[in-house]
Amino acid sequence: MIKFALSCDRGHAFEAWFAKSADYDDQSARNLVSCPQCGSTKVTKALMAPAVAGTRKADSAMQPLAMSAEQAEKLKKIREMVSAIRSSSEDVGDRFPEEARKIHYGETEERGIIGRAAPDEARALLEEGISVAPLPHFPDDAN
């Protein structure tokens, strides 16, 4: 596995794992790599410092990122907001674009929904005047 630091054309930085370097190239060429913040598929590799084995002890090699108390509080509020949205919305999964259209055009009751949409599907919804926004996924969401 290889981890790449990536950035989109809108300046968002993120990381992604690939089985091998060629997998990134293949997926990127097919517009399958997208920014988790804005959905842009115009993604490039960012500069990364290589991991070089040294003589330091294993416990000192991994250092946590420093976060101020103010940043930690803001992150906590964002997590709470995302949690509230998820708990008060119906997860429609891959049917998200279809359900969002039904709600927008009055074909079904209005309600909060969450789900998955490919970047091109999300752009199409926005072009139709349907308000959608990505929800952030935090590293511990899967735990």
mmCIF file of C-alpha atoms in Angstrom:
data_model
loop_
_atom_site.group_PDB
_atom_site.id
_atom_site.type_symbol
_atom_site.label_atom_id
_atom_site.label_comp_id
_atom_site.label_asym_id
_atom_site.label_seq_id
_atom_site.Cartn_x
_atom_site.Cartn_y
_atom_site.Cartn_z
ATOM 1 C CA MET A 1 0.000 0.000 0.000
ATOM 2 C CA ILE A 2 1.114 3.537 -0.740
ATOM 3 C CA LYS A 3 -0.264 6.780 0.669
ATOM 4 C CA PHE A 4 -0.290 9.912 -1.471
ATOM 5 C CA ALA A 5 -0.785 13.488 -0.370
ATOM 6 C CA LEU A 6 -3.211 14.931 -2.916
ATOM 7 C CA SER A 7 -4.757 18.305 -3.663
ATOM 8 C CA CYS A 8 -7.600 19.424 -5.900
ATOM 9 C CA ASP A 9 -7.814 22.412 -8.231
ATOM 10 C CA ARG A 10 -9.651 24.329 -5.487
ATOM 11 C CA GLY A 11 -6.734 23.997 -3.066
ATOM 12 C CA HIS A 12 -8.124 21.300 -0.747
ATOM 13 C CA ALA A 13 -5.440 18.945 0.577
ATOM 14 C CA PHE A 14 -6.150 15.323 1.489
ATOM 15 C CA GLU A 15 -4.545 11.878 1.554
ATOM 16 C CA ALA A 16 -5.492 8.627 -0.144
ATOM 17 C CA TRP A 17 -4.179 5.056 -0.077
ATOM 18 C CA PHE A 18 -3.539 2.969 -3.204
ATOM 19 C CA ALA A 19 -2.339 -0.604 -3.656
ATOM 20 C CA LYS A 20 0.503 0.651 -5.860
ATOM 21 C CA SER A 21 1.597 3.873 -7.546
ATOM 22 C CA ALA A 22 0.165 2.817 -10.910
ATOM 23 C CA ASP A 23 -3.300 2.481 -9.316
ATOM 24 C CA TYR A 24 -3.376 6.208 -8.589
ATOM 25 C CA ASP A 25 -2.390 6.986 -12.193
ATOM 26 C CA ASP A 26 -5.052 4.639 -13.580
ATOM 27 C CA GLN A 27 -7.846 5.868 -11.297
ATOM 28 C CA SER A 28 -6.925 9.506 -11.810
ATOM 29 C CA ALA A 29 -6.971 9.114 -15.597
ATOM 30 C CA ARG A 30 -10.519 7.700 -15.326
ATOM 31 C CA ASN A 31 -11.627 10.575 -12.998
ATOM 32 C CA LEU A 32 -12.190 8.146 -10.125
ATOM 33 C CA VAL A 33 -10.083 10.111 -7.637
ATOM 34 C CA SER A 34 -12.086 13.002 -6.217
ATOM 35 C CA CYS A 35 -11.709 15.571 -3.469
ATOM 36 C CA PRO A 36 -13.692 14.551 -0.367
ATOM 37 C CA GLN A 37 -14.477 18.209 0.376
ATOM 38 C CA CYS A 38 -15.733 19.527 -2.973
ATOM 39 C CA GLY A 39 -15.948 16.474 -5.250
ATOM 40 C CA SER A 40 -13.528 17.880 -7.855
ATOM 41 C CA THR A 41 -11.839 15.206 -9.963
ATOM 42 C CA LYS A 42 -9.027 17.575 -10.959
ATOM 43 C CA VAL A 43 -6.640 16.061 -8.426
ATOM 44 C CA THR A 44 -2.846 16.079 -8.414
ATOM 45 C CA LYS A 45 -0.183 14.585 -6.197
ATOM 46 C CA ALA A 46 1.244 17.017 -3.670
ATOM 47 C CA LEU A 47 4.860 17.068 -2.594
ATOM 48 C CA MET A 48 5.608 14.509 0.096
ATOM 49 C CA ALA A 49 8.650 13.919 2.246
ATOM 50 C CA PRO A 50 9.757 10.313 1.898
ATOM 51 C CA ALA A 51 9.643 8.091 4.955
ATOM 52 C CA VAL A 52 13.246 7.187 5.694
ATOM 53 C CA ALA A 53 14.152 4.569 8.254
ATOM 54 C CA GLY A 54 16.349 5.984 10.986
ATOM 55 C CA THR A 55 17.797 5.038 14.316
ATOM 56 C CA ARG A 56 15.169 6.786 16.449
ATOM 57 C CA LYS A 57 13.037 4.708 18.747
ATOM 58 C CA ALA A 58 9.681 3.657 17.277
ATOM 59 C CA ASP A 59 7.705 5.551 19.923
ATOM 60 C CA SER A 60 9.444 8.842 19.083
ATOM 61 C CA ALA A 61 9.028 8.422 15.302
ATOM 62 C CA MET A 62 5.283 9.007 15.432
ATOM 63 C CA GLN A 63 4.426 12.452 16.757
ATOM 64 C CA PRO A 64 0.846 13.680 17.051
ATOM 65 C CA LEU A 65 -0.137 16.787 15.138
ATOM 66 C CA ALA A 66 -0.291 19.843 17.362
ATOM 67 C CA MET A 67 -3.741 21.387 17.674
ATOM 68 C CA SER A 68 -4.586 24.451 19.664
ATOM 69 C CA ALA A 69 -7.454 24.375 22.157
ATOM 70 C CA GLU A 70 -9.435 26.684 19.856
ATOM 71 C CA GLN A 71 -8.922 24.358 16.871
ATOM 72 C CA ALA A 72 -9.859 21.332 18.975
ATOM 73 C CA GLU A 73 -13.082 23.055 20.086
ATOM 74 C CA LYS A 74 -13.972 23.966 16.490
ATOM 75 C CA LEU A 75 -13.317 20.393 15.367
ATOM 76 C CA LYS A 76 -15.511 19.120 18.210
ATOM 77 C CA LYS A 77 -18.352 21.412 17.074
ATOM 78 C CA ILE A 78 -18.010 20.246 13.468
ATOM 79 C CA ARG A 79 -18.131 16.610 14.597
ATOM 80 C CA GLU A 80 -21.254 17.341 16.685
ATOM 81 C CA MET A 81 -22.921 19.096 13.752
ATOM 82 C CA VAL A 82 -22.159 16.229 11.362
ATOM 83 C CA SER A 83 -23.389 13.729 13.951
ATOM 84 C CA ALA A 84 -26.653 15.677 14.376
ATOM 85 C CA ILE A 85 -27.186 15.782 10.610
ATOM 86 C CA ARG A 86 -26.518 12.049 10.253
ATOM 87 C CA SER A 87 -28.810 11.111 13.168
ATOM 88 C CA SER A 88 -31.708 13.265 11.931
ATOM 89 C CA SER A 89 -31.500 12.221 8.276
ATOM 90 C CA GLU A 90 -32.533 9.132 6.358
ATOM 91 C CA ASP A 91 -29.576 7.340 4.750
ATOM 92 C CA VAL A 92 -30.742 6.520 1.218
ATOM 93 C CA GLY A 93 -27.334 5.229 0.117
ATOM 94 C CA ASP A 94 -26.730 5.133 -3.634
ATOM 95 C CA ARG A 95 -30.305 6.306 -4.276
ATOM 96 C CA PHE A 96 -29.333 9.812 -3.098
ATOM 97 C CA PRO A 97 -29.533 11.591 -6.494
ATOM 98 C CA GLU A 98 -32.908 9.982 -7.271
ATOM 99 C CA GLU A 99 -34.372 10.737 -3.822
ATOM 100 C CA ALA A 100 -33.048 14.320 -3.834
ATOM 101 C CA ARG A 101 -34.806 14.940 -7.157
ATOM 102 C CA LYS A 102 -38.071 13.414 -5.901
ATOM 103 C CA ILE A 103 -38.007 15.714 -2.868
ATOM 104 C CA HIS A 104 -37.042 18.771 -4.921
ATOM 105 C CA TYR A 105 -39.811 18.226 -7.476
ATOM 106 C CA GLY A 106 -42.447 17.425 -4.839
ATOM 107 C CA GLU A 107 -42.847 13.760 -5.802
ATOM 108 C CA THR A 108 -42.249 12.608 -2.218
ATOM 109 C CA GLU A 109 -42.372 14.132 1.267
ATOM 110 C CA GLU A 110 -39.709 16.649 2.216
ATOM 111 C CA ARG A 111 -37.175 15.212 4.644
ATOM 112 C CA GLY A 112 -33.487 15.268 5.399
ATOM 113 C CA ILE A 113 -31.535 12.646 3.495
ATOM 114 C CA ILE A 114 -27.912 11.596 3.276
ATOM 115 C CA GLY A 115 -26.290 9.158 0.881
ATOM 116 C CA ARG A 116 -23.728 8.768 -1.838
ATOM 117 C CA ALA A 117 -23.416 10.508 -5.200
ATOM 118 C CA ALA A 118 -20.594 10.478 -7.708
ATOM 119 C CA PRO A 119 -19.043 13.896 -8.345
ATOM 120 C CA ASP A 120 -20.773 14.203 -11.729
ATOM 121 C CA GLU A 121 -24.144 13.294 -10.157
ATOM 122 C CA ALA A 122 -23.647 15.932 -7.428
ATOM 123 C CA ARG A 123 -22.777 18.554 -10.065
ATOM 124 C CA ALA A 124 -25.918 17.632 -12.032
ATOM 125 C CA LEU A 125 -28.060 18.081 -8.907
ATOM 126 C CA LEU A 126 -26.530 21.504 -8.260
ATOM 127 C CA GLU A 127 -27.113 22.515 -11.893
ATOM 128 C CA GLU A 128 -30.790 21.596 -11.429
ATOM 129 C CA GLY A 129 -30.964 23.933 -8.446
ATOM 130 C CA ILE A 130 -31.003 21.141 -5.867
ATOM 131 C CA SER A 131 -28.943 22.073 -2.814
ATOM 132 C CA VAL A 132 -26.499 19.351 -1.819
ATOM 133 C CA ALA A 133 -23.291 19.443 0.213
ATOM 134 C CA PRO A 134 -20.714 16.814 1.163
ATOM 135 C CA LEU A 135 -20.428 15.753 4.797
ATOM 136 C CA PRO A 136 -16.886 15.279 6.079
ATOM 137 C CA HIS A 137 -15.704 11.834 7.122
ATOM 138 C CA PHE A 138 -13.421 11.821 10.123
ATOM 139 C CA PRO A 139 -10.706 9.170 10.581
ATOM 140 C CA ASP A 140 -12.526 7.583 13.527
ATOM 141 C CA ASP A 141 -15.910 7.454 11.708
ATOM 142 C CA ALA A 142 -15.159 3.848 10.718
ATOM 143 C CA ASN A 143 -14.210 2.785 14.249
#
